[in-house]
Amino acid sequence: EYGLERPQGYNVSFHYNPHVEYHHFGSSHPMKPWRLTLTKQLVLSYGLEYTMDLYEPRPASFNELAIFHDREYLSYLSEITPQNAKPDDSQYIAYGFGGDSNDCPVFDGLWNYVSLYTGASMSAAYNLLNKQSDIAINWSGGLHHAKKNLASGFCYVNDIVIAIQLLLTQHQRVLYIDIDVHHGDGVEQAFESTDRVFTLSYHKYGIDRHGWPFFPGTGNIDEMGPKDPANRGKAHSLNIPIDDGIDDHQYKWLFRTVTSKVVEKYNPQAIVLQSGADSLGGDRLGRFNLNIKAHGSCIETVKSFGRPLVLIGGGGYTPRNVARTWCHETAVCVGATLHNDLPTHIPYLQAFQGEENGDGILYPDLHNTKRHDNLNTDPALHKLVEKAMENLRYMEG
Ligand code: TV1
Ligand code: CA
Ligand code: ZN
């Protein structure tokens, strides 16, 4: 009825526990869990729920989070509240809470929040393992900066690492791809000593005019994991550093060229794709100039490899565009085409109205919404691809 065409025969599942939406990092904090409410409303308003299996996963347990995280860290995380937090406490600081930037605040329901998004990623992974789905989606996950005993960059528990650990129980090689504008450092580090996971991240990399590195400051092209030739994880990471303002055409070419080569060489048995929406044009924290369909073309590319796929969220700080993108990408997974005019009966329609170039539509032009001059020249990108190909030759396969 709303422009939905026939699906192409992929079994897609959608893993979402609506309780995640009610958590708040604080009013000025850029991470807004209610962007998930908007996403779900768009997905439902286009009728996409009829094209997928819907799951409301239970929260992950303490022991499940301990698949990756230190128990001492988890105990602290499970007990800390805004009321009992002591910002000068040595553990509080050592575990990454608060700090000058307050990237990882302690808020009400924090433990519930991390258990819910991780439970959804685990549920998605289990659906691949028991062959219930070809593609399993969790837009509430993708918290790629969390380390085993450290909260970092809005991430407290690394649901991606835990989902990959589950996939490794049946799959010999798992490929992790990360199109969030930030480097997927936590996932890379977690698997740095194994050849059973290959990590590939595309991200903004560089130092701004005040001398600050773009967060987290890692992920240059020459960072390929451990250098020790005896380490099995050697050359099983590939980082694609990108400068401000990259456009649709350049990004699509870069992504397709590099990712296809990695898939060909590594031949993964399953893929986990982190689809952070902060790589869109007009993102509050991002620096790129991508439109929704260019971002979504990465999902199309990965889908075309025909491997079992877990698709997860991540960053994304302009909520209406996050919702548009993840709704579009849900449609890509099921093989549907969506009308540009938003259905008129959606509960949060006003969130998508009154924009200069996005009023009431799904695909606004985001290329120029927040001007970042394109500092990526075609010759520089060709050189980058050449270096990436050279890096891949160090992988034994
Ligand atoms: C509280 C209130 C926290 C307002 C944080 C932007 C805020 C930021 C805030 C912010 C902000 C960052 C750093 C600086 C390291 C710090 C989900 C040297 C307006 C996956 C995480 C980015 C991205 C962290 C997460 C970054 C993800 N940028 N306002 N904080 N110190 N932190 O630069 O990859 O998307 O910005
Ligand atoms: Ca990335
Ligand atoms: Zn990000």
Coordinates of C-alpha atoms and ligand atoms in Angstrom, one line a residue:
E1 CA 0.0 0.0 0.0
Y2 CA 2.8 2.4 0.8
G3 CA 5.1 1.5 -2.0
L4 CA 6.2 -1.8 -0.7
E5 CA 7.2 -4.2 -3.5
R6 CA 7.7 -8.0 -3.2
P7 CA 10.6 -9.2 -1.1
Q8 CA 13.3 -11.3 -2.8
G9 CA 13.3 -14.3 -0.7
Y10 CA 15.7 -13.4 2.1
N11 CA 14.7 -14.4 5.6
V12 CA 15.1 -11.3 7.6
S13 CA 14.6 -10.9 11.4
F14 CA 14.3 -7.8 13.5
H15 CA 15.4 -7.9 17.1
Y16 CA 14.3 -5.1 19.3
N17 CA 13.3 -4.6 22.9
P18 CA 11.3 -1.3 23.1
H19 CA 12.5 -0.8 26.7
V20 CA 15.8 0.6 25.4
E21 CA 14.2 3.7 24.2
Y22 CA 13.4 5.0 27.6
H23 CA 17.0 5.5 28.7
H24 CA 18.5 9.0 28.8
F25 CA 22.2 9.8 28.8
G26 CA 21.4 13.4 29.8
S27 CA 19.7 16.2 27.9
S28 CA 22.9 17.7 26.3
H29 CA 24.4 14.3 25.5
P30 CA 24.4 13.5 21.7
M31 CA 23.4 9.9 22.1
K32 CA 19.6 9.8 22.1
P33 CA 18.1 6.3 22.5
W34 CA 14.7 7.7 21.4
R35 CA 16.1 7.7 17.8
L36 CA 15.2 4.0 18.1
T37 CA 11.6 5.0 18.7
L38 CA 11.6 7.1 15.5
T39 CA 13.3 4.2 13.6
K40 CA 10.7 1.7 14.7
Q41 CA 7.8 4.0 13.9
L42 CA 9.1 4.5 10.4
V43 CA 9.7 0.8 9.9
L44 CA 6.1 0.1 11.1
S45 CA 4.5 2.9 9.1
Y46 CA 5.9 1.5 5.8
G47 CA 4.5 -2.0 6.8
L48 CA 8.0 -3.5 6.9
E49 CA 7.0 -5.6 9.9
Y50 CA 5.0 -7.9 7.6
T51 CA 8.2 -8.7 5.7
M52 CA 10.3 -9.9 8.6
D53 CA 10.2 -12.0 11.7
L54 CA 10.0 -9.8 14.8
Y55 CA 11.6 -10.7 18.1
E56 CA 11.5 -9.0 21.5
P57 CA 14.7 -10.4 23.0
R58 CA 15.2 -10.8 26.8
P59 CA 18.0 -8.8 28.3
A60 CA 21.5 -10.4 28.4
S61 CA 22.5 -11.8 31.8
F62 CA 25.6 -10.9 33.8
N63 CA 27.2 -14.2 32.8
E64 CA 26.5 -13.6 29.1
L65 CA 28.2 -10.1 29.3
A66 CA 31.1 -11.9 31.0
I67 CA 31.7 -13.8 27.7
F68 CA 33.9 -10.7 26.9
H69 CA 33.9 -8.3 29.9
D70 CA 35.8 -8.6 33.2
R71 CA 33.6 -9.6 36.1
E72 CA 34.9 -6.8 38.3
Y73 CA 34.0 -4.3 35.7
L74 CA 30.6 -5.8 35.3
S75 CA 30.0 -5.8 39.0
Y76 CA 30.8 -2.1 39.2
L77 CA 28.6 -1.4 36.1
S78 CA 25.7 -3.3 37.6
E79 CA 25.8 -1.5 40.9
I80 CA 26.6 2.1 40.0
T81 CA 23.8 4.6 40.0
P82 CA 23.6 8.4 39.7
Q83 CA 22.9 8.4 43.5
N84 CA 25.9 6.3 44.6
A85 CA 28.5 7.4 42.0
K86 CA 31.6 9.0 43.4
P87 CA 33.3 10.9 40.5
D88 CA 36.6 11.1 42.4
D89 CA 36.6 7.3 43.1
S90 CA 39.6 5.6 41.4
Q91 CA 37.5 2.8 40.0
Y92 CA 35.0 5.2 38.5
I93 CA 37.8 7.0 36.6
A94 CA 39.7 3.7 35.7
Y95 CA 36.5 2.2 34.3
G96 CA 36.0 5.2 32.0
F97 CA 33.0 6.9 33.6
G98 CA 32.5 10.6 33.6
G99 CA 35.8 12.4 32.8
D100 CA 36.1 15.9 31.3
S101 CA 34.0 15.1 28.3
N102 CA 31.4 13.0 30.2
D103 CA 31.2 10.7 27.2
C104 CA 30.0 7.8 29.4
P105 CA 27.8 9.2 32.1
V106 CA 26.2 7.1 34.8
F107 CA 22.4 7.4 34.3
D108 CA 19.3 5.7 35.7
G109 CA 18.8 2.2 34.4
L110 CA 22.3 2.0 32.9
W111 CA 22.6 -1.8 33.6
N112 CA 19.2 -2.4 32.1
Y113 CA 20.1 -0.4 29.0
V114 CA 23.4 -2.4 28.3
S115 CA 21.7 -5.7 28.9
L116 CA 18.8 -4.9 26.5
Y117 CA 20.9 -3.8 23.6
T118 CA 23.3 -6.8 24.1
G119 CA 20.5 -9.2 24.5
A120 CA 19.2 -8.0 21.1
S121 CA 22.6 -8.6 19.4
M122 CA 22.8 -12.1 20.9
S123 CA 19.3 -12.9 19.7
A124 CA 20.3 -11.8 16.2
A125 CA 23.5 -14.0 16.3
Y126 CA 21.5 -17.0 17.6
N127 CA 19.1 -16.6 14.6
L128 CA 22.0 -17.0 12.2
L129 CA 23.3 -20.0 14.2
N130 CA 20.0 -21.9 14.1
K131 CA 19.4 -20.8 10.4
Q132 CA 16.2 -19.0 11.2
S133 CA 17.4 -15.9 9.4
D134 CA 19.7 -15.0 6.5
I135 CA 19.9 -11.4 7.8
A136 CA 19.3 -10.5 11.5
I137 CA 18.9 -6.8 12.4
N138 CA 19.5 -5.1 15.8
W139 CA 19.4 -1.3 15.4
S140 CA 19.9 -0.8 19.2
G141 CA 23.4 -2.4 19.2
G142 CA 26.7 -1.5 17.6
L143 CA 28.5 -0.1 20.6
H144 CA 32.0 -0.7 19.2
H145 CA 34.3 1.3 21.5
A146 CA 33.7 -0.6 24.8
K147 CA 36.7 -2.6 26.0
K148 CA 36.7 -5.6 28.4
N149 CA 37.2 -3.4 31.4
L150 CA 36.6 0.1 30.1
A151 CA 33.6 2.3 29.0
S152 CA 34.6 4.5 26.1
G153 CA 32.9 6.8 23.6
F154 CA 29.2 6.3 24.7
C155 CA 29.8 2.5 24.9
Y156 CA 29.8 0.5 28.1
V157 CA 29.3 -3.1 26.9
N158 CA 30.5 -4.3 23.5
D159 CA 27.5 -6.2 22.1
I160 CA 29.4 -6.7 18.8
V161 CA 32.2 -8.7 20.4
I162 CA 29.7 -10.8 22.2
A163 CA 27.7 -11.5 19.1
I164 CA 30.8 -12.4 17.2
Q165 CA 31.9 -14.8 20.0
L166 CA 28.6 -16.6 19.5
L167 CA 29.1 -16.8 15.8
L168 CA 32.6 -18.3 16.3
T169 CA 31.0 -21.3 18.0
Q170 CA 29.9 -22.5 14.5
H171 CA 31.7 -20.4 12.0
Q172 CA 35.5 -20.6 11.3
R173 CA 35.9 -17.1 10.0
V174 CA 33.8 -14.0 10.8
L175 CA 34.2 -10.7 9.0
Y176 CA 33.4 -7.5 10.9
I177 CA 32.7 -4.4 8.8
D178 CA 32.2 -0.9 10.4
I179 CA 30.8 2.1 8.5
D180 CA 30.3 4.3 11.6
V181 CA 32.3 7.5 11.1
H182 CA 34.4 6.5 14.2
H183 CA 37.0 3.8 14.2
G184 CA 35.7 0.5 15.5
D185 CA 38.6 0.2 18.0
G186 CA 37.0 -2.0 20.6
V187 CA 36.1 -4.8 18.2
E188 CA 39.5 -4.6 16.5
Q189 CA 41.3 -4.8 19.9
A190 CA 39.1 -7.7 21.2
F191 CA 40.1 -9.9 18.2
E192 CA 43.7 -8.7 17.6
S193 CA 45.2 -12.1 18.4
T194 CA 43.0 -14.3 16.3
D195 CA 42.8 -15.0 12.6
R196 CA 39.2 -16.2 13.0
V197 CA 37.9 -12.6 12.9
F198 CA 38.9 -10.0 10.3
T199 CA 38.0 -6.4 11.2
L200 CA 37.5 -3.7 8.6
S201 CA 36.6 -0.1 9.6
Y202 CA 35.9 2.9 7.5
H203 CA 36.2 6.2 9.5
K204 CA 37.2 9.8 9.7
Y205 CA 40.8 10.0 10.8
G206 CA 42.9 13.1 11.4
I207 CA 43.7 16.1 13.5
D208 CA 41.5 19.2 13.6
R209 CA 42.7 22.8 13.5
H210 CA 42.9 22.9 17.3
G211 CA 45.2 19.9 17.3
W212 CA 42.6 17.4 18.6
P213 CA 42.5 14.0 16.9
F214 CA 39.1 12.8 15.7
F215 CA 37.8 10.3 18.3
P216 CA 39.2 7.8 19.2
G217 CA 42.4 8.8 17.4
T218 CA 43.3 5.4 16.1
G219 CA 42.8 3.6 12.8
N220 CA 45.4 4.8 10.3
I221 CA 46.0 2.7 7.2
D222 CA 49.2 1.2 8.6
E223 CA 47.4 -0.1 11.7
M224 CA 46.9 -3.7 10.7
G225 CA 46.9 -5.4 14.1
P226 CA 49.9 -7.0 15.9
K227 CA 53.3 -6.8 14.0
D228 CA 54.7 -10.0 15.7
P229 CA 54.8 -12.6 12.9
A230 CA 54.0 -15.3 15.4
N231 CA 50.7 -13.6 16.3
R232 CA 47.8 -15.3 14.4
G233 CA 45.9 -11.9 14.3
K234 CA 48.7 -10.3 12.2
A235 CA 47.3 -8.5 9.2
H236 CA 43.7 -9.4 10.1
S237 CA 42.6 -5.8 10.6
L238 CA 42.2 -3.2 7.9
N239 CA 41.6 0.4 8.6
I240 CA 40.4 2.9 5.9
P241 CA 41.1 6.5 7.2
I242 CA 39.0 9.1 5.4
D243 CA 39.1 12.9 5.5
D244 CA 36.2 15.4 5.9
G245 CA 33.5 15.8 3.3
I246 CA 33.7 12.5 1.4
D247 CA 30.8 12.3 -1.2
D248 CA 28.5 9.5 -2.3
H249 CA 30.4 8.6 -5.4
Q250 CA 33.7 8.3 -3.7
Y251 CA 32.5 6.5 -0.7
K252 CA 30.5 3.9 -2.7
W253 CA 33.5 3.2 -4.9
L254 CA 35.9 3.0 -1.9
F255 CA 33.6 0.7 0.1
R256 CA 32.8 -1.6 -2.8
T257 CA 36.4 -1.9 -4.0
V258 CA 38.0 -2.6 -0.6
T259 CA 35.2 -4.7 0.9
S260 CA 34.8 -7.0 -2.1
K261 CA 38.6 -7.7 -2.1
V262 CA 38.5 -8.5 1.7
V263 CA 35.5 -10.9 1.2
E264 CA 37.3 -12.6 -1.8
K265 CA 40.5 -13.1 0.1
Y266 CA 39.2 -13.9 3.6
N267 CA 36.1 -15.8 2.5
P268 CA 34.1 -15.3 5.7
Q269 CA 31.4 -17.7 6.7
A270 CA 29.4 -15.0 8.4
I271 CA 29.5 -11.2 8.4
V272 CA 28.7 -8.6 11.1
L273 CA 28.0 -5.1 9.7
Q274 CA 28.0 -2.1 12.0
S275 CA 26.0 0.6 10.2
G276 CA 26.6 3.7 12.3
A277 CA 24.5 6.5 10.8
D278 CA 26.9 9.3 11.9
S279 CA 28.7 8.9 8.5
L280 CA 25.7 10.7 7.0
G281 CA 25.8 14.3 5.8
G282 CA 24.4 16.7 8.4
D283 CA 25.2 14.5 11.4
R284 CA 25.8 16.4 14.6
L285 CA 29.2 14.7 15.3
G286 CA 30.1 13.4 11.8
R287 CA 32.2 14.9 9.0
F288 CA 31.1 13.2 5.9
N289 CA 28.6 14.3 3.2
L290 CA 26.8 11.0 2.5
N291 CA 23.2 10.7 1.5
I292 CA 20.9 7.9 2.8
K293 CA 21.0 5.8 -0.3
A294 CA 24.8 5.9 -0.5
H295 CA 25.0 4.7 3.1
G296 CA 22.4 2.1 2.2
S297 CA 24.4 1.0 -0.8
C298 CA 27.0 -0.4 1.6
I299 CA 24.3 -2.7 3.0
E300 CA 23.3 -3.7 -0.6
T301 CA 26.9 -4.5 -1.4
V302 CA 27.3 -6.7 1.7
K303 CA 24.0 -8.4 1.1
S304 CA 25.1 -9.3 -2.4
F305 CA 27.9 -11.4 -0.9
G306 CA 25.2 -13.9 0.2
R307 CA 26.7 -14.7 3.5
P308 CA 24.8 -14.9 6.8
L309 CA 24.6 -11.4 8.1
V310 CA 24.1 -9.6 11.4
L311 CA 23.3 -6.0 10.8
I312 CA 23.6 -3.6 13.8
G313 CA 23.3 0.1 14.5
G314 CA 25.9 2.3 16.2
G315 CA 26.4 6.0 16.1
G316 CA 24.0 8.6 14.6
Y317 CA 23.3 11.9 16.2
T318 CA 20.7 13.6 14.0
P319 CA 17.8 11.4 15.1
R320 CA 15.4 11.9 12.2
N321 CA 18.1 11.0 9.7
V322 CA 19.2 8.0 11.7
A323 CA 15.6 6.8 11.6
R324 CA 15.3 7.4 7.8
T325 CA 18.6 5.6 7.2
W326 CA 17.9 2.5 9.3
C327 CA 14.3 2.3 7.9
H328 CA 15.7 2.4 4.3
E329 CA 18.3 -0.2 5.2
T330 CA 15.7 -2.5 6.7
A331 CA 13.9 -2.2 3.4
V332 CA 17.1 -3.0 1.5
C333 CA 17.5 -6.2 3.6
V334 CA 14.0 -7.4 2.7
G335 CA 14.3 -6.3 -0.9
A336 CA 11.5 -3.6 -0.7
T337 CA 11.4 -0.2 -2.3
L338 CA 9.9 2.6 -0.3
H339 CA 8.0 5.7 -1.4
N340 CA 9.8 9.0 -0.8
D341 CA 6.6 10.5 0.7
L342 CA 6.4 9.5 4.3
P343 CA 3.2 7.7 5.3
T344 CA 0.9 10.4 6.8
H345 CA -0.3 8.4 9.8
I346 CA 3.0 8.0 11.7
P347 CA 2.9 9.0 15.3
Y348 CA 6.1 11.1 15.2
L349 CA 5.5 12.7 11.8
Q350 CA 6.4 16.2 13.2
A351 CA 10.0 15.0 13.7
F352 CA 10.2 14.7 9.9
Q353 CA 8.4 17.9 9.1
G354 CA 9.5 21.5 8.7
E355 CA 13.0 20.8 7.5
E356 CA 14.3 22.9 4.7
N357 CA 14.9 20.0 2.3
G358 CA 13.5 17.0 4.1
D359 CA 9.9 18.1 4.8
G360 CA 7.7 14.9 5.0
I361 CA 10.1 12.8 2.9
L362 CA 12.2 9.8 3.4
Y363 CA 15.2 10.8 1.2
P364 CA 16.2 14.4 1.8
D365 CA 19.3 15.7 0.2
L366 CA 21.9 15.5 3.0
H367 CA 24.9 16.4 0.9
N368 CA 24.9 20.0 1.7
T369 CA 23.0 20.1 5.0
K370 CA 26.2 20.8 7.0
R371 CA 29.0 22.0 4.8
H372 CA 32.2 20.0 5.2
D373 CA 34.5 20.8 2.3
N374 CA 35.5 17.6 0.6
L375 CA 39.2 17.2 1.5
N376 CA 39.3 13.8 -0.3
T377 CA 40.8 14.0 -3.8
D378 CA 40.3 11.1 -6.2
P379 CA 44.1 10.5 -6.5
A380 CA 44.4 10.4 -2.7
L381 CA 41.6 7.8 -2.5
H382 CA 43.2 5.7 -5.3
K383 CA 46.5 5.7 -3.3
L384 CA 44.6 4.7 -0.2
V385 CA 43.0 1.7 -2.0
E386 CA 46.4 0.7 -3.4
K387 CA 47.8 0.7 0.2
A388 CA 44.8 -1.3 1.4
M389 CA 45.4 -3.9 -1.3
E390 CA 49.0 -4.1 -0.3
N391 CA 48.0 -4.6 3.4
L392 CA 45.8 -7.4 2.3
R393 CA 48.8 -9.2 0.8
Y394 CA 50.2 -9.7 4.3
M395 CA 47.2 -11.9 5.2
E396 CA 47.9 -15.6 4.7
G397 CA 44.9 -17.2 3.3
Ligands
TV1_1 C1 28.0 15.0 27.3 C2 27.3 16.1 26.8 C3 28.9 14.4 26.5 C4 27.5 16.6 25.6 C5 30.1 14.3 24.3 C6 31.5 14.3 20.8 C7 29.2 14.9 25.2 C8 30.3 14.8 23.1 C9 28.5 16.0 24.7 C10 31.3 14.2 22.2 C11 29.6 16.0 22.7 C12 32.8 12.8 21.5 C13 35.8 12.8 22.6 C14 37.3 14.2 24.1 C15 37.9 12.2 24.1 C16 36.6 12.9 23.9 C17 28.1 4.8 19.3 C18 39.7 13.8 24.5 C19 29.0 17.6 21.1 C20 29.4 4.7 18.6 C21 31.9 8.6 20.5 C22 32.5 10.0 20.4 C23 31.2 8.1 19.3 C24 33.3 10.4 21.6 C25 30.5 6.8 19.5 C26 33.9 11.8 21.5 C27 30.1 6.0 18.2 N1 32.4 13.5 20.5 N2 28.7 16.5 23.5 N3 32.2 13.2 22.6 N4 38.4 13.4 24.8 N5 34.8 12.0 22.6 O1 36.2 13.3 21.6 O2 31.3 5.7 17.5 O3 29.3 6.8 17.4 O4 29.8 16.5 21.5
CA2 CA 34.0 2.9 11.3
ZN3 ZN 30.3 6.9 15.7

